[in-house]
PDB file of C-alpha atoms and ligand atoms in Angstrom:
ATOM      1  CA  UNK C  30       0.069   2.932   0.695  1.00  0.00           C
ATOM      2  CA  UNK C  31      -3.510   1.211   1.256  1.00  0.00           C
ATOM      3  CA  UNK C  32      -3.657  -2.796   1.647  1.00  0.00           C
ATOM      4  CA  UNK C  33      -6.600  -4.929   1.581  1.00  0.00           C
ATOM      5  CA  UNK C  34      -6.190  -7.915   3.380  1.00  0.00           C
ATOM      6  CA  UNK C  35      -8.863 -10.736   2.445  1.00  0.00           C
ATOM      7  CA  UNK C  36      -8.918 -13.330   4.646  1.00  0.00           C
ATOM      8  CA  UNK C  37     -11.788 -15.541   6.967  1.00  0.00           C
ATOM      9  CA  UNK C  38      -9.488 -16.867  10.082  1.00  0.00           C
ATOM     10  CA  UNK C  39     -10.248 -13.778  12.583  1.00  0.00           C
ATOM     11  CA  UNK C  40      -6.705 -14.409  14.258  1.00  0.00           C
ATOM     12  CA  UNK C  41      -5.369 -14.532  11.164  1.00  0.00           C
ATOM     13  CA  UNK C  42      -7.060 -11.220   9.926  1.00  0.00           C
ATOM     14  CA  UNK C  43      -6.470  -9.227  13.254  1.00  0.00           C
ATOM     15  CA  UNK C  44      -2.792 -10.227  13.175  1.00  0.00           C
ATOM     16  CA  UNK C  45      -1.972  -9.294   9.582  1.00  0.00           C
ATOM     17  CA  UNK C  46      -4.322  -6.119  10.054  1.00  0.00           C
ATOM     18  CA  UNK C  47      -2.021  -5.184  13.463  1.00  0.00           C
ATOM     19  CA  UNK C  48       1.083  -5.883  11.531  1.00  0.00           C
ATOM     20  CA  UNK C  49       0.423  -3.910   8.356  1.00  0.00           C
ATOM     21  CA  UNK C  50      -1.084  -0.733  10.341  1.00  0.00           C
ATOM     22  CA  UNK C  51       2.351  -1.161  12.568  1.00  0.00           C
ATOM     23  CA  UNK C  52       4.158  -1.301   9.157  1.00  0.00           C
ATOM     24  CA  UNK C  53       2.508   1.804   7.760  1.00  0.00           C
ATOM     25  CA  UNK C  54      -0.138   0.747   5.560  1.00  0.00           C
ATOM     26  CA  UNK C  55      -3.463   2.144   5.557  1.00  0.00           C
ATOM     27  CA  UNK C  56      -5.375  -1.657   5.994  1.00  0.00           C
ATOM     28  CA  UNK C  57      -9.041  -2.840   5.012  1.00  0.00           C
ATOM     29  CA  UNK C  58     -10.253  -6.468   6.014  1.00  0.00           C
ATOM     30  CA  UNK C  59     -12.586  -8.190   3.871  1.00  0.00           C
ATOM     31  CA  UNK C  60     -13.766 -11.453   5.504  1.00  0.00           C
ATOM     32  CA  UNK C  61     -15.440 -13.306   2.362  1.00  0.00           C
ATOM     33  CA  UNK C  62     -15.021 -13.096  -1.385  1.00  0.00           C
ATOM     34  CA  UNK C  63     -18.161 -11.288  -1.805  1.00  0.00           C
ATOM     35  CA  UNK C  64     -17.108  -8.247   0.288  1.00  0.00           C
ATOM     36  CA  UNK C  65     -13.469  -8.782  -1.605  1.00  0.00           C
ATOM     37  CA  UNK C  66     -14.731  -8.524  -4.708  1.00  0.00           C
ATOM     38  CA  UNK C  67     -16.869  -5.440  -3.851  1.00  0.00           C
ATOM     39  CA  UNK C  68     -13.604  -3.438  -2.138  1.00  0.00           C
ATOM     40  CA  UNK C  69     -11.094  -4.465  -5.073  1.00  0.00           C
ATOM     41  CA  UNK C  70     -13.501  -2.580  -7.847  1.00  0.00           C
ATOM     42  CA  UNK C  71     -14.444  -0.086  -6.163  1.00  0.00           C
ATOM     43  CA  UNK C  72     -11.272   0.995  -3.915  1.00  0.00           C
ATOM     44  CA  UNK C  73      -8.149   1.340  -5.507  1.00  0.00           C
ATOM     45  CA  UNK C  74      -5.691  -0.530  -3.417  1.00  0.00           C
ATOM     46  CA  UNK C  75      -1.823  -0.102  -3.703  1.00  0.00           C
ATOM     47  CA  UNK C  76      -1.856  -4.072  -3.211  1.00  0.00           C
ATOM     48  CA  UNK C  77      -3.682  -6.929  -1.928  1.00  0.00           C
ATOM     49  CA  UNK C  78      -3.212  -9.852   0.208  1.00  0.00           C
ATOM     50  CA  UNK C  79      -6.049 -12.694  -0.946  1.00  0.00           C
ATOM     51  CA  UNK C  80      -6.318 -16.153   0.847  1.00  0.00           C
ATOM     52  CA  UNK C  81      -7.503 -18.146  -1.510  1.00  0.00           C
ATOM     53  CA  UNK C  82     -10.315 -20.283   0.688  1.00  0.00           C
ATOM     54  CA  UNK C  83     -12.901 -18.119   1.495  1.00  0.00           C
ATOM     55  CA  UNK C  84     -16.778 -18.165   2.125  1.00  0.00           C
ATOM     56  CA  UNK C  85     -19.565 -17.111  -0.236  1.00  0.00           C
ATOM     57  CA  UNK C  86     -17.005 -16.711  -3.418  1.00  0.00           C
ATOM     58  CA  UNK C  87     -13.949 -18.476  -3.866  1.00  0.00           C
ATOM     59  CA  UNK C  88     -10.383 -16.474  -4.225  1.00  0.00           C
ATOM     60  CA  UNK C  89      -9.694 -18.061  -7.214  1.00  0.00           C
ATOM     61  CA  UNK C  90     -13.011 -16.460  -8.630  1.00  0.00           C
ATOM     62  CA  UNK C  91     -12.653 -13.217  -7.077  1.00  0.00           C
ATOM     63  CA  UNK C  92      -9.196 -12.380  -8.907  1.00  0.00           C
ATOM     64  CA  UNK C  93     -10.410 -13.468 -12.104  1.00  0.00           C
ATOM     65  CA  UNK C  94     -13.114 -11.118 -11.884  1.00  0.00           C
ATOM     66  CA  UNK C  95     -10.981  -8.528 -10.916  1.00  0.00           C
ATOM     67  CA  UNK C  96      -8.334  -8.840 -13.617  1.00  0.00           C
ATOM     68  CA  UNK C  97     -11.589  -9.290 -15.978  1.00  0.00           C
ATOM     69  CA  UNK C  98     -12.743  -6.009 -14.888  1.00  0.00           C
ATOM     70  CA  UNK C  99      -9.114  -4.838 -15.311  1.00  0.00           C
ATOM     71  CA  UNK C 100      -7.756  -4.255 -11.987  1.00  0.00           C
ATOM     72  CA  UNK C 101      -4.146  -4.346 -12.386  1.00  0.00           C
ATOM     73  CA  UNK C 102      -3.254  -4.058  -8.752  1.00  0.00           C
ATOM     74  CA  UNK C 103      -0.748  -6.353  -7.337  1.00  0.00           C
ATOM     75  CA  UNK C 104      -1.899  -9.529  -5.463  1.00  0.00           C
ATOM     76  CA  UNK C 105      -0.379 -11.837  -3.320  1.00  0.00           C
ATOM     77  CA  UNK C 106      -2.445 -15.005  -2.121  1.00  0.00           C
ATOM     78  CA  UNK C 107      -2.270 -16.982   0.530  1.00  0.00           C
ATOM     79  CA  UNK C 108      -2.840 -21.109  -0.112  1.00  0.00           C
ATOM     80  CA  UNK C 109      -3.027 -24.077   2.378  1.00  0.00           C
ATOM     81  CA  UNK C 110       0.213 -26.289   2.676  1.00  0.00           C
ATOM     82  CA  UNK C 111       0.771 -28.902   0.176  1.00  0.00           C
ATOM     83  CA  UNK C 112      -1.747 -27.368  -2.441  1.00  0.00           C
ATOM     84  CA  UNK C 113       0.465 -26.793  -5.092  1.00  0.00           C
ATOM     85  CA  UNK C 114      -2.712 -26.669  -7.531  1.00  0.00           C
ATOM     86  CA  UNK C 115      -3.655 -24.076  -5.687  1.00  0.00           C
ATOM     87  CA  UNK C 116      -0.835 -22.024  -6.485  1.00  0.00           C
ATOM     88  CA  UNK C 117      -0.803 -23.086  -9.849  1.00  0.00           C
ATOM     89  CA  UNK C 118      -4.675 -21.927 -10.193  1.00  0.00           C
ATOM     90  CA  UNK C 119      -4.105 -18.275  -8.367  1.00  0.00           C
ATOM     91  CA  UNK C 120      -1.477 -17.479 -10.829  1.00  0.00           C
ATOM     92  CA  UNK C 121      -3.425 -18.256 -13.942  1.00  0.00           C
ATOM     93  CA  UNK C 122      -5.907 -16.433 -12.629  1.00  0.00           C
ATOM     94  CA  UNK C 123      -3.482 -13.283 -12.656  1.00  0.00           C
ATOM     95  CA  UNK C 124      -1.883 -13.260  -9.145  1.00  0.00           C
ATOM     96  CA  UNK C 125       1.810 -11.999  -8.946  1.00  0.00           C
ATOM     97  CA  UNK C 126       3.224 -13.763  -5.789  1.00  0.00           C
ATOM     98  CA  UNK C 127       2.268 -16.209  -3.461  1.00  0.00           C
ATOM     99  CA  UNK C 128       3.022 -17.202   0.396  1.00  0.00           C
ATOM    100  CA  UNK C 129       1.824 -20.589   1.963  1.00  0.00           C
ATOM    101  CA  UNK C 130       0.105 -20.974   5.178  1.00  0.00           C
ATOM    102  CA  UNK C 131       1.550 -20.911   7.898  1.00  0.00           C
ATOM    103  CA  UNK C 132       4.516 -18.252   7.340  1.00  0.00           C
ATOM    104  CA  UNK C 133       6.298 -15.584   9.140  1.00  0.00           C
ATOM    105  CA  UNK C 134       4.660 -11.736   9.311  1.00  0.00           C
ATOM    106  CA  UNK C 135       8.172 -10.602   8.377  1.00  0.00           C
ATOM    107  CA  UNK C 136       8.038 -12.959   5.385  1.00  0.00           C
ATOM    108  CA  UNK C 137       4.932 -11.144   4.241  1.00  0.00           C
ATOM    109  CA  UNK C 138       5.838  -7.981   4.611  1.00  0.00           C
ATOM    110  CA  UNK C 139       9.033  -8.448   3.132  1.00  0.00           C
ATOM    111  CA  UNK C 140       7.113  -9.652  -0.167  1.00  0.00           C
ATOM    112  CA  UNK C 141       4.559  -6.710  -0.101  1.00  0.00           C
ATOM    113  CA  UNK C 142       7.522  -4.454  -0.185  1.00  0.00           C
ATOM    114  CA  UNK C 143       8.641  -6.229  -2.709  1.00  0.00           C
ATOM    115  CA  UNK C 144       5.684  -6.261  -4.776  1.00  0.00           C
ATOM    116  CA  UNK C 145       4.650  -2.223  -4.172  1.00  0.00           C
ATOM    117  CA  UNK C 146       8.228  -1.059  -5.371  1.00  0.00           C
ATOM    118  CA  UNK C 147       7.929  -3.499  -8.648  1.00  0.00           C
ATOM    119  CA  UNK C 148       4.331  -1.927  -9.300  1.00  0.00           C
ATOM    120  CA  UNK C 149       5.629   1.794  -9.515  1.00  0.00           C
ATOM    121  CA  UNK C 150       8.710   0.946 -11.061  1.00  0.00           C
ATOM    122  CA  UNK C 151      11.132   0.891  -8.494  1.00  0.00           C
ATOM    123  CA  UNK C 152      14.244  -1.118  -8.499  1.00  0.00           C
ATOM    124  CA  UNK C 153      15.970  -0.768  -5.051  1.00  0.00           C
ATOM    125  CA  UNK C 154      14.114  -1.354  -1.670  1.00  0.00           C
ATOM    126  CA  UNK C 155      15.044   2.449  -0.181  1.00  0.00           C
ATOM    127  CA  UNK C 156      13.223   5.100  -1.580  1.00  0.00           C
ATOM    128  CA  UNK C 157      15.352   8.138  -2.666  1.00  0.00           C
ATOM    129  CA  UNK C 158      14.367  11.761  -3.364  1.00  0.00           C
ATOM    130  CA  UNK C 159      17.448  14.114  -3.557  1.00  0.00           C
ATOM    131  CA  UNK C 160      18.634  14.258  -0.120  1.00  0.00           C
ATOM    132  CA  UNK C 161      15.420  12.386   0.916  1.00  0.00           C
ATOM    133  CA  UNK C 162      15.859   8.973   2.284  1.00  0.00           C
ATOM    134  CA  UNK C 163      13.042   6.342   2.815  1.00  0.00           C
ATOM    135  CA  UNK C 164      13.467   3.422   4.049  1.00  0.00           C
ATOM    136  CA  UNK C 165      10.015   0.885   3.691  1.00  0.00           C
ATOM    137  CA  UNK C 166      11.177  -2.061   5.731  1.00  0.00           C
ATOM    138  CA  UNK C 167      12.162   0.093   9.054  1.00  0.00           C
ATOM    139  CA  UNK C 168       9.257   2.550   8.187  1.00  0.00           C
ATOM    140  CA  UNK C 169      11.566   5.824   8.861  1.00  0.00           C
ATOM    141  CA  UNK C 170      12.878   8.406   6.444  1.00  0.00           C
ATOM    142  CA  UNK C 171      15.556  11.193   6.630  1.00  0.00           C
ATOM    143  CA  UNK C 172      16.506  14.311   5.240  1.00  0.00           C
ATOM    144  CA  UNK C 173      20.224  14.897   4.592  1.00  0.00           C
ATOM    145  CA  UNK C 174      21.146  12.136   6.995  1.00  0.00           C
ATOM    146  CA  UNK C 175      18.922  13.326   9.647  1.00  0.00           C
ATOM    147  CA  UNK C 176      16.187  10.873  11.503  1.00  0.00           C
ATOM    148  CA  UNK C 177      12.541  12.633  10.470  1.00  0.00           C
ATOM    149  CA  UNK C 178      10.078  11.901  13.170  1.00  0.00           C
ATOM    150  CA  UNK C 179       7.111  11.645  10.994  1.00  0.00           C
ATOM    151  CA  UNK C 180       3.098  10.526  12.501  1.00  0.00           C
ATOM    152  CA  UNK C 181       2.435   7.304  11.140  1.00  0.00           C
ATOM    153  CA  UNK C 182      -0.026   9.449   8.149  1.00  0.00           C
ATOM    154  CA  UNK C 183       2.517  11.952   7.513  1.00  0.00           C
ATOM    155  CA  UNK C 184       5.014   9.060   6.580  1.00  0.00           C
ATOM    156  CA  UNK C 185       2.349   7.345   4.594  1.00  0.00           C
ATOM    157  CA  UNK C 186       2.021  10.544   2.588  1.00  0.00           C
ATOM    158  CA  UNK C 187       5.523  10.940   2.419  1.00  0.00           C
ATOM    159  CA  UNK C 188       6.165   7.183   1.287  1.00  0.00           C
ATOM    160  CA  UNK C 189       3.174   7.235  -1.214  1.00  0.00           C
ATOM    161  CA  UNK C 190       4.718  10.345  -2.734  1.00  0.00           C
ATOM    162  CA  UNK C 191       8.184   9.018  -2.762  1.00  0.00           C
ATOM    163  CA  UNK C 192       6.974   6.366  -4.639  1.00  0.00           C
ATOM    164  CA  UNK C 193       5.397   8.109  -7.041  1.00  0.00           C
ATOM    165  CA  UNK C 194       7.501  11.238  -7.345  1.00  0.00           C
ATOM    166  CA  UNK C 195       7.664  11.559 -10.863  1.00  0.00           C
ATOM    167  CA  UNK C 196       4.156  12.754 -11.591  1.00  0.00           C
ATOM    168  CA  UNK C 197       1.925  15.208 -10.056  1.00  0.00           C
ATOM    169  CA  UNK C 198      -0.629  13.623  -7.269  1.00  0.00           C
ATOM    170  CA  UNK C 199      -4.018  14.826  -6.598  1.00  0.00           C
ATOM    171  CA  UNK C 200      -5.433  15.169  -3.683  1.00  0.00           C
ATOM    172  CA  UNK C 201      -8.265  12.578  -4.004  1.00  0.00           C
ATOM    173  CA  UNK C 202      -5.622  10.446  -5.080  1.00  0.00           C
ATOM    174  CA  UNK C 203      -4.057  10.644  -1.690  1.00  0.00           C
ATOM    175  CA  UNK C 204      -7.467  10.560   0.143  1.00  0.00           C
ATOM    176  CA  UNK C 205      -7.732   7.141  -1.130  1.00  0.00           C
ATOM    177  CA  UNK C 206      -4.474   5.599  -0.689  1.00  0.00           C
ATOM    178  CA  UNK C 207      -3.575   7.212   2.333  1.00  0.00           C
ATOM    179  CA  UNK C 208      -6.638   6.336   4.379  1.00  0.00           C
ATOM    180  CA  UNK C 209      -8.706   2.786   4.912  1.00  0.00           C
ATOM    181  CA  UNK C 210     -12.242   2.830   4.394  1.00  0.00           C
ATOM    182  CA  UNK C 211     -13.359   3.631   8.011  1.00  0.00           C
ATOM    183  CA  UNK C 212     -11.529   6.718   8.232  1.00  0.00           C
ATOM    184  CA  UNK C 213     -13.269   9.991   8.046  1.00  0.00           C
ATOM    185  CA  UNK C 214     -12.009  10.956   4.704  1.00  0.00           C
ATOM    186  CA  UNK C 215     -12.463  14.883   4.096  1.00  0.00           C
ATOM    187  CA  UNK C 216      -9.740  15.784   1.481  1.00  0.00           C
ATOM    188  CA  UNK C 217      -9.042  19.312   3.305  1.00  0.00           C
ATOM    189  CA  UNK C 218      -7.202  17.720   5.742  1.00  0.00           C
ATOM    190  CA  UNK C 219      -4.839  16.378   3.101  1.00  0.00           C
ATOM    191  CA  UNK C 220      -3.395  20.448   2.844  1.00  0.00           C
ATOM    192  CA  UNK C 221      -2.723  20.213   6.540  1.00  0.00           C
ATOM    193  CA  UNK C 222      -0.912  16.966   6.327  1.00  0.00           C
ATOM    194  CA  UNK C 223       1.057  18.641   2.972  1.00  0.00           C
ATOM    195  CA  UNK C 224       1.397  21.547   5.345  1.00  0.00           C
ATOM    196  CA  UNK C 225       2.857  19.633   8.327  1.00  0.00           C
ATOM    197  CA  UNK C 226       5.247  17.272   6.167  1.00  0.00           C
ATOM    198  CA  UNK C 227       6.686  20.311   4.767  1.00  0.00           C
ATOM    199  CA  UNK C 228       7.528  21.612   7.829  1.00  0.00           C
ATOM    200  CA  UNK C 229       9.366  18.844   8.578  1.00  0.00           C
ATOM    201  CA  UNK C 230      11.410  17.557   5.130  1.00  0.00           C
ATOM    202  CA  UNK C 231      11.752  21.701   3.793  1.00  0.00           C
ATOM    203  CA  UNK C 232       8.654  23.409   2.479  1.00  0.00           C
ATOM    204  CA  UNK C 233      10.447  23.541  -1.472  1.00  0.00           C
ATOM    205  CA  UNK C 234      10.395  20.224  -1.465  1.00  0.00           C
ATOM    206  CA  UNK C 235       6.754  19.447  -2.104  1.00  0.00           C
ATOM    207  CA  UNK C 236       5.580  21.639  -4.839  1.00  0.00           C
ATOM    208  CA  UNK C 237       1.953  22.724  -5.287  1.00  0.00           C
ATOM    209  CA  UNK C 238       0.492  21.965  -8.875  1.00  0.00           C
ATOM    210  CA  UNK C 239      -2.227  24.836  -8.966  1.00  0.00           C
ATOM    211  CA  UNK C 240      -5.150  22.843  -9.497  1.00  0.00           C
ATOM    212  CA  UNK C 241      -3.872  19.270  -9.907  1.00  0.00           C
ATOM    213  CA  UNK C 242      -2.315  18.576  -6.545  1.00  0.00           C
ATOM    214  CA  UNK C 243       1.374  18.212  -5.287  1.00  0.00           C
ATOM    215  CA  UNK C 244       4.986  16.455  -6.462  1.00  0.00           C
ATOM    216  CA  UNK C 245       7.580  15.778  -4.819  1.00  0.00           C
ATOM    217  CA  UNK C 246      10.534  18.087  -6.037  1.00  0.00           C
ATOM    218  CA  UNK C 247      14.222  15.725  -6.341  1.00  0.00           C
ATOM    219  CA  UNK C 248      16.806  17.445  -7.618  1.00  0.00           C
ATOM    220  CA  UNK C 249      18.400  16.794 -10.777  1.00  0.00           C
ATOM    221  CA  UNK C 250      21.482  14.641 -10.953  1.00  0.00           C
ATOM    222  CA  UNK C 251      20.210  12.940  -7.558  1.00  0.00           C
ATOM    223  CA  UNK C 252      19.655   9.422  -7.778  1.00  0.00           C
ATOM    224  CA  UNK C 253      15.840   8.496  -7.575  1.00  0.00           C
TER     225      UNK C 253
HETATM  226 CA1   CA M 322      -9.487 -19.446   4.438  1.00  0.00          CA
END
């Protein structure tokens, strides 16, 4: 899952950015509505985190150009205390949840989870795949019963998959969710991530799509 955090506060931004990355997220920082507005059309985050005072181009703004331009990706903003017009403002302008300065990290993450299961369709906060077993808010998944020790990108793949386990997932697809901007993105070494993750969960689980890319494999009759 890939976040962008917009926000101008520096401590702010470096503590959110920490927390997410700890979390599991693959995180981008954008620290004015201009370079917002650039990253949310042209990088297609699994949700983003928008305070709503920022330089050069106004939050507000920014998400209504976004959901102009149809970006339907979910967006939680961030308003000052007491600025209940604010609030009222970022949610005509299409946002989908909102958190008011200051608040707790845990709060936040809590309502990111909250928002990325809602997005794909999910209904309960662990993440089940046959005898797969992931849980978001501790970051750790298991195979029947059994603690995986997953790298923080192979349980990124593994979650974004999860999540999405009912269709077939390409591998650009996972270049871009599963990396932030900065990273060195060469969509080979998605096969060796695929490769290692297999390994690890049971190498029938992850089923290769000749041509389109991989899907997760939950048998039937399991919940999911
Ligand atoms: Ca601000």
């Amino acid at each position: 899952m890939r976040v962008l955090i917009v926000e101008d506060e520096p401590d702010l931004a470096r503590q959110l950015r920490t927390a997410l990355g700890d979390a599991g997220y693959a995180v981008d920082h954008a620290p004015d509505g201009e370079e917002a507005a650039f990253l949310g059309d042209t990088e297609p985050y699994d949700a983003i985190v928008l305070d709503l005072g920022l330089p050069k181009i106004d939050g507000v703004s920014v998400l209504e150009q976004w959901r102009r331009d149809g970006i339907a990706t979910p967006v939680l903003i961030l308003t000052a205390r007491g600025a209940w017009s604010e609030k009222v403002a970022g949610f005509d302008a299409g946002a989908d949840d909102y958190l008011t300065k200051p608040f707790h990290t845990e709060e936040l993450l809590a309502r990111l989870r909250a928002l990325l299961r809602r997005s794909a369709g999910h209904a309960s906060a662990n993440l089940a795949c046959g005898e797969l077993r992931l849980d978001p808010k501790a970051a750790r998944a298991s195979v029947d019963g059994e603690p995986l020790r997953l790298t923080s990108l192979e349980y990124r793949l593994l979650h974004y998959l999860m999540m999405h386990q009912d269709r077939v997932i390409s591998r650009t697809e996972l270049v871009e969710h599963l990396y932030d901007q900065d990273f060195d993105r060469d969509s080979n070494t998605i096969e060796v991530f695929i490769g290692r993750l297999r390994k690890k969960i049971g190498a029938d689980r992850i089923e290769t799509v000749r041509g389109l890319g991989y899907r997760l494999i939950c048998l039937p009759g399991e919940p999911n």
